[in-house]
Amino acid sequence: MPALIIFAAALAVRLVHIWQIKPSPFFDILLGDANGYDQWAQRLAAGDWVGSEVFYQAPLYPYFLGLVYKIFGRDLLVVRIIQAVIGSASCALLGMAGARFFSKPVGLIAGLALALWAPAIFFDGLLQKSVLDVFFVCLSLWLVARLVDPPKGGHHHEQ
């Protein structure tokens, strides 16, 4: 239940952010790496999945973006909403990891802290790879927390 609260809070804040930046003239103007990712993703969505040059950037984000473009078309609002969902899932995963590593209150605080942390909200709204970076770090923490979960029942035996 706390993970759902964290996810909902994170998603609400991220959707408000997207709604607030949508009227900005910079919403559809992509500069620097974002423009490169967008161009690459458009080529991928058009069917050029292999390319002809050496990767100058890590390819995961452009392939993710290309898949989104292939399914939904090149719609930057859709991309930002999908990234808001991914960023919100990161917050929930961090909360669940914190609860398993430490305690439920720690997990709730950690998840809500990431949910409300301004840089995370901002970066989840950009066409940048950071949304996937944070997601995979949080997923890794959650998976490790599940692997090292102490035995149930309070019977911990030293070896």
Short mmCIF file of C-alpha atoms in Angstrom, two decimals:
data_model
loop_
_atom_site.label_atom_id
_atom_site.label_comp_id
_atom_site.label_asym_id
_atom_site.label_seq_id
_atom_site.Cartn_x
_atom_site.Cartn_y
_atom_site.Cartn_z
CA MET A 1 0.00 0.00 0.00
CA PRO A 2 2.77 2.56 0.74
CA ALA A 3 4.26 1.83 -2.71
CA LEU A 4 0.93 2.73 -4.31
CA ILE A 5 0.75 5.97 -2.29
CA ILE A 6 4.32 6.84 -3.33
CA PHE A 7 3.58 6.03 -6.98
CA ALA A 8 0.37 8.10 -6.99
CA ALA A 9 2.02 11.09 -5.32
CA ALA A 10 4.99 10.96 -7.71
CA LEU A 11 2.76 10.63 -10.76
CA ALA A 12 0.50 13.48 -9.68
CA VAL A 13 3.43 15.84 -9.20
CA ARG A 14 5.04 14.80 -12.50
CA LEU A 15 1.78 15.23 -14.44
CA VAL A 16 1.27 18.68 -12.93
CA HIS A 17 4.82 19.55 -14.01
CA ILE A 18 4.12 18.37 -17.58
CA TRP A 19 0.83 20.30 -17.63
CA GLN A 20 2.65 23.45 -16.47
CA ILE A 21 5.45 23.23 -19.04
CA LYS A 22 3.21 22.25 -21.98
CA PRO A 23 2.32 25.86 -22.95
CA SER A 24 6.01 26.80 -22.94
CA PRO A 25 7.53 27.43 -26.37
CA PHE A 26 10.37 25.13 -25.32
CA PHE A 27 8.07 22.11 -24.92
CA ASP A 28 8.55 21.08 -28.56
CA ILE A 29 12.03 22.51 -29.11
CA LEU A 30 14.72 19.94 -28.44
CA LEU A 31 18.31 21.07 -27.97
CA GLY A 32 21.61 19.25 -27.55
CA ASP A 33 21.39 15.60 -26.56
CA ALA A 34 17.57 15.67 -26.62
CA ASN A 35 17.65 16.63 -30.29
CA GLY A 36 20.17 13.87 -31.02
CA TYR A 37 18.04 11.29 -29.20
CA ASP A 38 14.94 12.49 -31.06
CA GLN A 39 16.61 12.27 -34.50
CA TRP A 40 18.02 8.83 -33.69
CA ALA A 41 14.65 7.61 -32.38
CA GLN A 42 12.89 8.82 -35.52
CA ARG A 43 15.32 6.78 -37.65
CA LEU A 44 14.75 3.76 -35.40
CA ALA A 45 10.96 4.14 -35.61
CA ALA A 46 11.26 4.34 -39.39
CA GLY A 47 12.91 0.91 -39.39
CA ASP A 48 16.64 1.67 -39.30
CA TRP A 49 17.27 -0.51 -36.21
CA VAL A 50 20.95 -1.18 -36.94
CA GLY A 51 22.27 2.10 -38.33
CA SER A 52 25.60 2.56 -40.07
CA GLU A 53 27.75 4.44 -37.55
CA VAL A 54 29.38 3.75 -34.22
CA PHE A 55 27.22 4.69 -31.22
CA TYR A 56 28.34 8.07 -29.91
CA GLN A 57 25.87 7.83 -27.01
CA ALA A 58 24.57 4.94 -24.96
CA PRO A 59 21.89 3.37 -27.17
CA LEU A 60 19.26 2.27 -24.61
CA TYR A 61 17.39 5.59 -24.39
CA PRO A 62 17.21 6.20 -28.16
CA TYR A 63 15.93 2.64 -28.66
CA PHE A 64 13.35 3.19 -25.89
CA LEU A 65 12.32 6.46 -27.54
CA GLY A 66 12.24 4.82 -30.97
CA LEU A 67 9.91 2.14 -29.63
CA VAL A 68 7.62 4.80 -28.16
CA TYR A 69 7.62 6.64 -31.50
CA LYS A 70 6.90 3.40 -33.38
CA ILE A 71 3.90 2.63 -31.15
CA PHE A 72 2.46 6.12 -30.54
CA GLY A 73 4.04 8.28 -33.24
CA ARG A 74 6.38 11.17 -32.48
CA ASP A 75 4.38 12.83 -29.71
CA LEU A 76 6.53 14.55 -27.07
CA LEU A 77 3.57 14.76 -24.67
CA VAL A 78 3.14 10.98 -24.79
CA VAL A 79 6.89 10.52 -24.24
CA ARG A 80 6.80 12.79 -21.20
CA ILE A 81 3.76 11.02 -19.75
CA ILE A 82 5.39 7.61 -20.20
CA GLN A 83 8.54 8.95 -18.55
CA ALA A 84 6.41 10.31 -15.68
CA VAL A 85 5.06 6.79 -15.16
CA ILE A 86 8.59 5.33 -15.25
CA GLY A 87 9.86 8.00 -12.84
CA SER A 88 6.94 7.31 -10.51
CA ALA A 89 7.71 3.59 -10.61
CA SER A 90 11.29 4.47 -9.61
CA CYS A 91 9.97 6.23 -6.52
CA ALA A 92 7.81 3.23 -5.56
CA LEU A 93 10.73 0.82 -6.10
CA LEU A 94 12.99 2.97 -3.94
CA GLY A 95 10.32 3.02 -1.24
CA MET A 96 9.96 -0.76 -1.30
CA ALA A 97 13.74 -1.22 -1.21
CA GLY A 98 14.06 1.18 1.73
CA ALA A 99 11.31 -0.68 3.60
CA ARG A 100 13.06 -4.02 3.09
CA PHE A 101 16.54 -2.71 3.90
CA PHE A 102 15.55 -0.60 6.91
CA SER A 103 11.88 -0.16 7.88
CA LYS A 104 8.51 0.82 6.44
CA PRO A 105 8.81 4.44 7.62
CA VAL A 106 12.27 4.73 6.03
CA GLY A 107 10.92 3.29 2.78
CA LEU A 108 7.98 5.70 2.77
CA ILE A 109 10.24 8.69 3.43
CA ALA A 110 12.78 7.63 0.78
CA GLY A 111 10.10 7.01 -1.85
CA LEU A 112 8.30 10.28 -1.14
CA ALA A 113 11.60 12.17 -1.06
CA LEU A 114 12.39 10.99 -4.60
CA ALA A 115 8.77 11.61 -5.62
CA LEU A 116 8.96 15.24 -4.52
CA TRP A 117 12.62 15.95 -5.31
CA ALA A 118 12.57 18.82 -7.82
CA PRO A 119 15.51 17.63 -9.99
CA ALA A 120 13.90 14.18 -10.41
CA ILE A 121 10.59 15.77 -11.42
CA PHE A 122 12.37 18.11 -13.84
CA PHE A 123 14.52 15.41 -15.45
CA ASP A 124 11.58 13.03 -15.86
CA GLY A 125 10.05 15.72 -18.10
CA LEU A 126 13.08 16.00 -20.40
CA LEU A 127 14.00 13.83 -23.33
CA GLN A 128 17.11 12.56 -21.59
CA LYS A 129 18.39 9.16 -20.51
CA SER A 130 18.33 10.03 -16.80
CA VAL A 131 14.78 8.70 -16.43
CA LEU A 132 16.03 5.21 -17.33
CA ASP A 133 19.19 5.60 -15.24
CA VAL A 134 17.21 6.32 -12.08
CA PHE A 135 14.69 3.59 -12.87
CA PHE A 136 17.34 0.90 -13.27
CA VAL A 137 19.20 2.02 -10.12
CA CYS A 138 15.95 1.83 -8.12
CA LEU A 139 15.03 -1.50 -9.72
CA SER A 140 18.48 -2.85 -8.83
CA LEU A 141 18.13 -1.70 -5.22
CA TRP A 142 14.71 -3.33 -4.97
CA LEU A 143 16.00 -6.60 -6.47
CA VAL A 144 18.99 -6.67 -4.12
CA ALA A 145 16.70 -5.92 -1.19
CA ARG A 146 14.57 -8.93 -2.16
CA LEU A 147 17.65 -11.15 -2.42
CA VAL A 148 19.08 -10.22 0.97
CA ASP A 149 15.76 -10.20 2.80
CA PRO A 150 16.30 -11.65 6.28
CA PRO A 151 14.54 -14.93 7.12
CA LYS A 152 10.97 -14.61 8.39
CA GLY A 153 10.03 -15.64 11.92
CA GLY A 154 12.96 -14.01 13.72
CA HIS A 155 15.17 -17.13 13.64
CA HIS A 156 18.43 -15.80 12.28
CA HIS A 157 21.28 -18.28 12.57
CA GLU A 158 24.90 -17.12 12.41
CA GLN A 159 27.25 -19.32 10.41
#
